[in-house]
Short mmCIF file of C-alpha atoms in Angstrom, two decimals:
data_model
loop_
_atom_site.label_atom_id
_atom_site.label_comp_id
_atom_site.label_asym_id
_atom_site.label_seq_id
_atom_site.Cartn_x
_atom_site.Cartn_y
_atom_site.Cartn_z
CA UNK A 1 89.79 106.06 96.23
CA UNK A 2 90.88 104.71 99.56
CA UNK A 3 90.16 101.35 101.05
CA UNK A 4 91.21 99.64 104.32
CA UNK A 5 93.89 100.58 106.84
CA UNK A 6 97.11 102.30 105.89
CA UNK A 7 100.26 100.86 107.48
CA UNK A 8 104.01 101.10 107.13
CA UNK A 9 104.08 99.09 103.97
CA UNK A 10 104.32 101.48 101.02
CA UNK A 11 103.82 98.77 98.41
CA UNK A 12 100.48 98.52 96.62
CA UNK A 13 99.04 101.56 98.35
CA UNK A 14 99.52 103.69 95.29
CA UNK A 15 97.43 101.63 92.92
CA UNK A 16 94.38 103.04 94.70
CA UNK A 17 94.79 106.17 92.53
CA UNK A 18 93.24 105.30 89.25
CA UNK A 19 95.39 106.26 86.34
CA UNK A 20 98.42 107.23 88.45
CA UNK A 21 101.52 106.51 86.42
CA UNK A 22 104.83 107.64 87.69
CA UNK A 23 106.36 107.60 84.26
CA UNK A 24 103.83 109.96 82.78
CA UNK A 25 105.37 113.42 83.32
CA UNK A 26 104.18 115.15 80.15
CA UNK A 27 101.94 117.81 81.66
CA UNK A 28 100.29 120.64 79.81
CA UNK A 29 99.41 124.05 81.22
CA UNK A 30 95.96 122.93 82.37
CA UNK A 31 97.36 121.00 85.30
CA UNK A 32 98.08 124.28 87.11
CA UNK A 33 94.39 125.11 86.95
CA UNK A 34 93.60 122.23 89.31
CA UNK A 35 96.20 123.37 91.79
CA UNK A 36 95.12 126.98 91.65
CA UNK A 37 91.41 126.11 92.06
CA UNK A 38 92.18 123.73 94.89
CA UNK A 39 94.20 126.42 96.66
CA UNK A 40 91.29 128.82 96.37
CA UNK A 41 88.96 126.33 97.93
CA UNK A 42 91.51 125.45 100.58
CA UNK A 43 92.06 129.10 101.51
CA UNK A 44 88.28 129.55 101.99
CA UNK A 45 88.14 126.30 104.09
CA UNK A 46 86.13 124.42 101.47
CA UNK A 47 88.22 121.36 101.75
CA UNK A 48 85.81 118.95 100.20
CA UNK A 49 85.89 120.97 96.95
CA UNK A 50 89.72 121.28 97.13
CA UNK A 51 90.03 117.56 97.54
CA UNK A 52 87.68 116.95 94.61
CA UNK A 53 89.76 119.19 92.36
CA UNK A 54 92.99 117.51 93.36
CA UNK A 55 91.64 113.97 92.80
CA UNK A 56 90.41 114.92 89.31
CA UNK A 57 93.71 116.54 88.57
CA UNK A 58 95.64 113.53 89.79
CA UNK A 59 93.58 111.21 87.57
CA UNK A 60 94.11 113.37 84.50
CA UNK A 61 97.68 114.34 85.16
CA UNK A 62 99.29 111.59 87.24
CA UNK A 63 102.86 111.40 88.41
CA UNK A 64 103.29 114.85 90.00
CA UNK A 65 104.38 115.02 93.62
CA UNK A 66 102.87 118.46 94.19
CA UNK A 67 99.34 117.20 93.59
CA UNK A 68 99.78 114.39 96.07
CA UNK A 69 101.33 116.70 98.72
CA UNK A 70 98.46 119.14 98.33
CA UNK A 71 95.94 116.28 98.72
CA UNK A 72 97.70 115.03 101.88
CA UNK A 73 97.60 118.56 103.36
CA UNK A 74 93.92 118.83 102.70
CA UNK A 75 93.18 115.58 104.44
CA UNK A 76 95.49 116.51 107.31
CA UNK A 77 93.70 119.91 107.67
CA UNK A 78 90.33 118.27 108.24
CA UNK A 79 91.72 115.65 110.66
CA UNK A 80 91.56 112.75 108.21
CA UNK A 81 95.09 111.51 109.01
CA UNK A 82 94.43 107.98 107.81
CA UNK A 83 93.54 109.31 104.38
CA UNK A 84 96.53 111.67 104.28
CA UNK A 85 99.05 108.84 104.64
CA UNK A 86 98.83 107.48 101.08
CA UNK A 87 99.11 110.71 99.13
CA UNK A 88 102.03 111.85 101.28
CA UNK A 89 103.76 108.50 100.69
CA UNK A 90 103.04 108.87 96.99
CA UNK A 91 104.59 112.36 96.84
CA UNK A 92 107.76 111.02 98.46
CA UNK A 93 107.94 107.97 96.20
CA UNK A 94 107.73 110.14 93.06
CA UNK A 95 110.16 112.74 94.16
CA UNK A 96 111.99 111.91 97.43
CA UNK A 97 114.46 114.80 97.06
CA UNK A 98 111.79 117.31 96.06
CA UNK A 99 109.91 119.93 98.05
CA UNK A 100 108.32 117.35 100.33
CA UNK A 101 109.01 118.76 103.72
CA UNK A 102 105.43 118.55 104.72
CA UNK A 103 105.11 114.94 103.65
CA UNK A 104 108.10 113.79 105.67
CA UNK A 105 106.95 115.88 108.58
CA UNK A 106 103.51 114.34 108.62
CA UNK A 107 104.66 110.79 108.25
CA UNK A 108 107.34 111.07 110.95
CA UNK A 109 104.79 112.35 113.40
CA UNK A 110 102.00 110.01 112.24
CA UNK A 111 104.04 106.86 112.77
CA UNK A 112 105.69 108.23 115.92
CA UNK A 113 102.32 108.88 117.54
CA UNK A 114 101.09 105.42 116.46
CA UNK A 115 103.94 103.76 118.30
CA UNK A 116 105.61 102.52 115.13
CA UNK A 117 108.89 104.14 115.94
CA UNK A 118 111.01 102.17 113.52
CA UNK A 119 108.86 103.39 110.64
CA UNK A 120 109.15 106.94 111.91
CA UNK A 121 112.91 106.54 112.14
CA UNK A 122 112.97 105.42 108.48
CA UNK A 123 111.25 108.60 107.38
CA UNK A 124 113.42 110.77 109.59
CA UNK A 125 116.59 109.26 108.05
CA UNK A 126 115.19 109.77 104.50
CA UNK A 127 114.20 113.31 105.32
CA UNK A 128 117.73 114.18 106.58
CA UNK A 129 119.25 112.53 103.54
CA UNK A 130 117.26 114.70 101.13
CA UNK A 131 117.06 117.77 103.37
CA UNK A 132 120.48 117.87 105.04
CA UNK A 133 120.17 121.53 106.07
CA UNK A 134 116.72 121.31 107.77
CA UNK A 135 116.87 121.79 111.49
CA UNK A 136 113.49 120.16 111.98
CA UNK A 137 114.55 116.69 110.91
CA UNK A 138 117.59 116.64 113.13
CA UNK A 139 115.36 117.72 115.91
CA UNK A 140 112.97 114.80 115.16
CA UNK A 141 115.93 112.43 115.26
CA UNK A 142 116.81 113.86 118.67
CA UNK A 143 113.26 113.18 119.85
CA UNK A 144 113.45 109.67 118.47
CA UNK A 145 116.84 108.96 120.22
CA UNK A 146 115.48 110.38 123.49
CA UNK A 147 112.35 108.19 123.27
CA UNK A 148 114.53 105.13 122.65
CA UNK A 149 116.73 106.17 125.58
CA UNK A 150 119.82 106.88 123.42
CA UNK A 151 120.40 110.18 125.22
CA UNK A 152 123.90 110.97 124.04
CA UNK A 153 122.73 110.75 120.45
CA UNK A 154 119.73 112.84 121.31
CA UNK A 155 121.95 115.59 122.58
CA UNK A 156 124.03 115.42 119.43
CA UNK A 157 121.00 115.77 117.14
CA UNK A 158 119.49 118.56 119.14
CA UNK A 159 122.79 120.47 118.93
CA UNK A 160 122.96 119.82 115.21
CA UNK A 161 119.47 121.23 114.87
CA UNK A 162 120.65 124.41 116.61
CA UNK A 163 123.56 124.70 114.19
CA UNK A 164 121.07 125.13 111.34
CA UNK A 165 118.63 127.22 113.39
CA UNK A 166 120.21 128.83 116.47
CA UNK A 167 116.90 130.36 117.56
CA UNK A 168 115.01 127.12 117.62
CA UNK A 169 113.69 127.13 121.17
CA UNK A 170 112.24 123.57 121.30
CA UNK A 171 115.77 122.20 120.87
CA UNK A 172 116.94 124.08 123.98
CA UNK A 173 113.91 122.88 125.89
CA UNK A 174 114.56 119.22 124.94
CA UNK A 175 118.26 119.52 125.74
CA UNK A 176 117.13 120.51 129.24
CA UNK A 177 114.84 117.48 129.44
CA UNK A 178 117.87 115.25 128.81
CA UNK A 179 119.98 117.08 131.39
CA UNK A 180 117.29 116.58 133.97
CA UNK A 181 117.45 112.80 133.50
CA UNK A 182 121.06 112.96 134.58
CA UNK A 183 120.39 115.48 137.32
CA UNK A 184 122.46 118.05 135.49
CA UNK A 185 120.35 120.95 136.81
CA UNK A 186 122.76 123.82 136.06
CA UNK A 187 123.37 122.64 132.49
CA UNK A 188 119.58 122.33 132.02
CA UNK A 189 119.09 125.83 133.33
CA UNK A 190 121.66 127.17 130.86
CA UNK A 191 119.88 125.53 127.95
CA UNK A 192 116.53 126.92 129.13
CA UNK A 193 117.86 130.43 129.50
CA UNK A 194 119.28 130.35 125.99
CA UNK A 195 115.93 129.13 124.75
CA UNK A 196 114.17 131.94 126.65
CA UNK A 197 116.31 134.51 124.85
CA UNK A 198 115.12 133.34 121.41
CA UNK A 199 111.56 132.67 122.44
CA UNK A 200 110.41 134.44 125.62
CA UNK A 201 106.85 133.35 125.07
CA UNK A 202 107.28 129.58 125.04
CA UNK A 203 105.23 128.25 127.95
CA UNK A 204 107.14 124.94 128.11
CA UNK A 205 110.37 126.78 128.81
CA UNK A 206 108.83 128.87 131.59
CA UNK A 207 107.31 125.70 133.09
CA UNK A 208 110.64 123.87 133.13
CA UNK A 209 112.40 126.96 134.50
CA UNK A 210 109.89 127.05 137.28
CA UNK A 211 110.57 123.37 138.11
CA UNK A 212 114.39 123.77 138.06
CA UNK A 213 114.31 126.91 140.18
CA UNK A 214 112.13 125.08 142.74
CA UNK A 215 114.64 122.25 142.76
CA UNK A 216 117.42 124.77 143.55
CA UNK A 217 115.28 126.51 146.18
CA UNK A 218 114.87 129.73 144.28
CA UNK A 219 111.23 130.40 145.12
CA UNK A 220 111.07 133.98 143.87
CA UNK A 221 112.39 133.03 140.45
CA UNK A 222 109.99 130.10 140.27
CA UNK A 223 107.11 132.40 141.11
CA UNK A 224 108.16 134.77 138.35
CA UNK A 225 107.89 132.00 135.77
CA UNK A 226 104.58 130.80 137.20
CA UNK A 227 103.26 134.35 136.73
CA UNK A 228 104.56 134.43 133.21
CA UNK A 229 102.85 131.12 132.38
CA UNK A 230 99.52 132.48 133.57
CA UNK A 231 100.05 135.69 131.62
CA UNK A 232 100.80 133.73 128.44
CA UNK A 233 97.84 131.42 128.89
CA UNK A 234 95.48 134.33 129.35
CA UNK A 235 96.95 136.07 126.33
CA UNK A 236 96.39 132.91 124.32
CA UNK A 237 92.67 132.97 125.14
CA UNK A 238 92.31 136.29 123.36
CA UNK A 239 94.61 135.70 120.44
#
């Protein structure tokens, strides 16, 4: 089904799915059986069988975004990220405004980690366009802006993310990271403490609080957060 390397060029990738025809949307009830059976296999960690079901379903009932999204998730679950790229792209190409949160999320992070930042930016912008109330995609745009040293825009996008999800602790943590670059220690502390209120078990927040308190000379407070980090790490070993 898959050949060669996947890259940022969407064109021609989709012909690798034999029989896939975007215009064919006349599905009968049997299509659901492939999804249901694939989900049963996926829930029991039998990903090879889940993938086999989905590939057969796609061949017989092409043109449905859900099948491609499910296939991409299966490949992602087993660490086959290269194979996951094409079905996730296909899902978005069929139904860009549909329930494709996971497809956008994967492609944004896949191309971001592969140092193809402009491709990642494209998917972030598309994701925001079709999911304008999703805090995650504004957060990703904030990360993109910070990585490209556009710090003012990074702050704006992190704050927008918090508008849609005020208890989203990673946004507070990343706002602090931007403040640190400008030596705005007190502002950074304020963001971290707000993040701590909504997620008291986020190790990254405790780690940054420790750093900032050390910078301000507050050894006792820094020690408190060091103890909390160790406590959370130990708890994680037994979870």
